[in-house]
Amino acid sequence: MKVTDLTSKEYNPFYETYISKVSGEISLIEGFMKGKIQVEDFFKSIPQDKLEYRYAEDKWSIKEVFQHIIDNERVFMYRCFRIARHDKTPLTGYEQNDYILPSGANKKTISSLIEEYQVVRQNFIVLLKSLSSQDLEVIGTASGSAMSARAAAFITIGHEIHHINIIKERYL
């Protein structure tokens, strides 16, 4: 299953920003596994003195962006799981800014953030491996719009690419 298999009926147009960043050449599981290595290597390569840097006063630090990537993956894994299990209960959105302060991201070491990411990513990979193609094609409702289980997964891959690109452009 590849991102090119998605139809516009499977996600809100807002998510095209993330979907468009996923290569049409890789499968869903492959994207998660390659992404895991790329994200780990990227955050390990950032100099220690840059990890709490903000390019503007009202922007997140690099550690906070990494925490956001992790938290977003948790939310979208939950969405993927619920939708794939044919749960028709509408899933609410979440306010990403409300999650950062209580996360304490800047008090965490980069090693602990990487460990947290690795565990969350591995959980998502195991979930995806347990789902059939038919399960991944199920469409539910998230944030007031249609979303398929596989769209939730592909959005996760594109979301981390999006934020790594922002870090490269504005922080480093």
CSV table of C-alpha atoms in Angstrom, one decimal:
chain,number,residue,atom,x,y,z
A,1,MET,CA,0.0,0.0,0.0
A,2,LYS,CA,1.4,3.3,-1.1
A,3,VAL,CA,0.5,7.0,-0.7
A,4,THR,CA,-0.6,7.0,-4.3
A,5,ASP,CA,-3.4,4.6,-3.4
A,6,LEU,CA,-5.1,7.3,-1.3
A,7,THR,CA,-8.0,9.2,-2.7
A,8,SER,CA,-9.1,12.7,-1.8
A,9,LYS,CA,-12.1,11.3,-0.1
A,10,GLU,CA,-9.9,9.7,2.6
A,11,TYR,CA,-8.7,12.9,4.3
A,12,ASN,CA,-9.3,16.6,4.7
A,13,PRO,CA,-7.5,18.8,2.1
A,14,PHE,CA,-5.6,20.4,5.1
A,15,TYR,CA,-3.5,17.3,5.3
A,16,GLU,CA,-2.3,17.5,1.7
A,17,THR,CA,0.7,19.5,3.1
A,18,TYR,CA,1.8,16.3,4.8
A,19,ILE,CA,0.6,13.7,2.3
A,20,SER,CA,2.4,15.5,-0.6
A,21,LYS,CA,5.8,15.0,1.3
A,22,VAL,CA,5.5,11.2,1.3
A,23,SER,CA,7.3,9.4,-1.6
A,24,GLY,CA,5.0,7.5,-3.9
A,25,GLU,CA,7.7,4.9,-4.3
A,26,ILE,CA,7.6,3.4,-0.8
A,27,SER,CA,5.1,1.3,1.0
A,28,LEU,CA,3.4,2.3,4.2
A,29,ILE,CA,5.5,0.0,6.5
A,30,GLU,CA,8.7,0.9,4.6
A,31,GLY,CA,7.9,4.6,5.0
A,32,PHE,CA,7.6,4.1,8.8
A,33,MET,CA,10.8,2.1,9.0
A,34,LYS,CA,12.9,4.4,6.9
A,35,GLY,CA,11.4,7.4,8.6
A,36,LYS,CA,12.3,6.0,12.0
A,37,ILE,CA,16.0,5.8,11.0
A,38,GLN,CA,16.0,9.3,9.4
A,39,VAL,CA,14.3,10.9,12.4
A,40,GLU,CA,16.7,9.3,14.9
A,41,ASP,CA,19.8,10.2,12.8
A,42,PHE,CA,18.6,13.7,12.3
A,43,PHE,CA,17.9,14.5,15.9
A,44,LYS,CA,21.1,12.8,17.0
A,45,SER,CA,23.0,15.1,14.6
A,46,ILE,CA,21.8,18.4,16.1
A,47,PRO,CA,24.4,20.1,18.2
A,48,GLN,CA,23.5,20.2,21.9
A,49,ASP,CA,23.6,24.0,22.1
A,50,LYS,CA,20.8,24.2,19.4
A,51,LEU,CA,18.3,21.8,21.0
A,52,GLU,CA,16.5,24.6,23.0
A,53,TYR,CA,16.9,27.2,20.3
A,54,ARG,CA,13.8,29.1,19.0
A,55,TYR,CA,14.0,31.1,15.8
A,56,ALA,CA,11.4,33.5,17.2
A,57,GLU,CA,10.2,34.2,20.8
A,58,ASP,CA,6.7,32.6,20.2
A,59,LYS,CA,8.0,29.5,18.4
A,60,TRP,CA,8.8,26.1,19.9
A,61,SER,CA,12.4,24.9,20.6
A,62,ILE,CA,13.8,22.0,18.6
A,63,LYS,CA,13.2,19.7,21.5
A,64,GLU,CA,9.6,20.9,21.6
A,65,VAL,CA,9.2,20.3,17.9
A,66,PHE,CA,10.5,16.8,18.4
A,67,GLN,CA,8.0,16.3,21.3
A,68,HIS,CA,5.3,17.6,19.0
A,69,ILE,CA,6.2,15.0,16.4
A,70,ILE,CA,6.0,12.2,19.0
A,71,ASP,CA,2.7,13.5,20.4
A,72,ASN,CA,1.2,13.9,17.0
A,73,GLU,CA,2.2,10.3,16.2
A,74,ARG,CA,0.4,9.1,19.3
A,75,VAL,CA,-2.8,10.9,18.3
A,76,PHE,CA,-2.7,9.7,14.7
A,77,MET,CA,-1.9,6.1,15.7
A,78,TYR,CA,-5.0,6.2,18.0
A,79,ARG,CA,-7.0,7.6,15.1
A,80,CYS,CA,-5.7,4.8,12.8
A,81,PHE,CA,-6.4,2.1,15.4
A,82,ARG,CA,-10.0,3.3,16.1
A,83,ILE,CA,-10.9,3.8,12.4
A,84,ALA,CA,-9.3,0.4,11.4
A,85,ARG,CA,-11.4,-1.3,14.0
A,86,HIS,CA,-14.5,0.1,12.3
A,87,ASP,CA,-15.3,2.5,15.2
A,88,LYS,CA,-17.7,5.0,13.8
A,89,THR,CA,-17.5,7.4,16.8
A,90,PRO,CA,-16.3,10.8,15.5
A,91,LEU,CA,-12.8,11.6,16.9
A,92,THR,CA,-12.2,15.1,18.0
A,93,GLY,CA,-9.2,17.2,17.1
A,94,TYR,CA,-6.6,18.4,19.5
A,95,GLU,CA,-4.9,21.7,20.2
A,96,GLN,CA,-1.2,21.0,19.6
A,97,ASN,CA,0.0,24.1,21.5
A,98,ASP,CA,-1.7,22.9,24.7
A,99,TYR,CA,0.5,19.8,24.7
A,100,ILE,CA,3.9,21.4,24.7
A,101,LEU,CA,4.2,23.1,28.0
A,102,PRO,CA,3.0,20.1,30.1
A,103,SER,CA,5.3,17.8,28.1
A,104,GLY,CA,8.4,19.3,29.7
A,105,ALA,CA,10.3,18.7,26.5
A,106,ASN,CA,13.1,21.2,27.2
A,107,LYS,CA,13.8,19.4,30.5
A,108,LYS,CA,14.2,16.1,28.7
A,109,THR,CA,17.5,14.9,27.2
A,110,ILE,CA,17.7,14.3,23.5
A,111,SER,CA,18.4,10.6,24.3
A,112,SER,CA,15.1,10.4,26.3
A,113,LEU,CA,13.2,12.0,23.5
A,114,ILE,CA,14.7,9.6,20.9
A,115,GLU,CA,13.8,6.7,23.2
A,116,GLU,CA,10.2,8.0,23.5
A,117,TYR,CA,10.1,8.4,19.7
A,118,GLN,CA,11.4,4.9,19.1
A,119,VAL,CA,8.8,3.2,21.4
A,120,VAL,CA,5.9,5.2,19.9
A,121,ARG,CA,7.1,4.4,16.3
A,122,GLN,CA,7.6,0.8,17.0
A,123,ASN,CA,4.1,0.6,18.4
A,124,PHE,CA,2.7,2.2,15.3
A,125,ILE,CA,4.7,-0.2,13.1
A,126,VAL,CA,3.4,-3.3,15.0
A,127,LEU,CA,-0.2,-1.9,14.8
A,128,LEU,CA,0.1,-1.4,11.0
A,129,LYS,CA,1.5,-4.9,10.5
A,130,SER,CA,-1.5,-6.3,12.3
A,131,LEU,CA,-4.0,-4.6,10.1
A,132,SER,CA,-5.3,-5.9,6.8
A,133,SER,CA,-5.6,-3.8,3.6
A,134,GLN,CA,-9.3,-3.7,4.1
A,135,ASP,CA,-8.9,-2.4,7.7
A,136,LEU,CA,-6.6,0.4,6.5
A,137,GLU,CA,-9.2,1.4,3.9
A,138,VAL,CA,-11.9,1.9,6.4
A,139,ILE,CA,-13.0,5.6,6.6
A,140,GLY,CA,-14.1,7.2,9.9
A,141,THR,CA,-14.3,10.8,11.1
A,142,ALA,CA,-11.6,12.8,12.7
A,143,SER,CA,-11.6,16.5,13.4
A,144,GLY,CA,-14.9,16.8,11.7
A,145,SER,CA,-13.8,15.3,8.4
A,146,ALA,CA,-13.5,11.9,6.7
A,147,MET,CA,-10.3,10.1,7.4
A,148,SER,CA,-9.2,6.6,6.5
A,149,ALA,CA,-7.0,4.5,8.7
A,150,ARG,CA,-4.2,4.5,6.1
A,151,ALA,CA,-4.5,8.3,5.6
A,152,ALA,CA,-3.9,8.7,9.3
A,153,ALA,CA,-0.7,6.7,8.9
A,154,PHE,CA,0.6,8.4,5.8
A,155,ILE,CA,-0.2,11.8,7.4
A,156,THR,CA,2.1,10.8,10.2
A,157,ILE,CA,5.0,10.1,7.9
A,158,GLY,CA,4.5,13.4,6.0
A,159,HIS,CA,4.1,15.3,9.3
A,160,GLU,CA,7.6,14.4,10.5
A,161,ILE,CA,9.1,15.2,7.1
A,162,HIS,CA,7.4,18.6,7.2
A,163,HIS,CA,8.8,19.5,10.7
A,164,ILE,CA,12.3,18.3,9.9
A,165,ASN,CA,12.3,20.5,6.8
A,166,ILE,CA,11.2,23.4,9.0
A,167,ILE,CA,14.0,22.7,11.5
A,168,LYS,CA,16.6,22.6,8.7
A,169,GLU,CA,15.2,25.9,7.1
A,170,ARG,CA,14.7,28.0,10.3
A,171,TYR,CA,16.6,26.5,13.2
A,172,LEU,CA,20.0,25.3,11.9
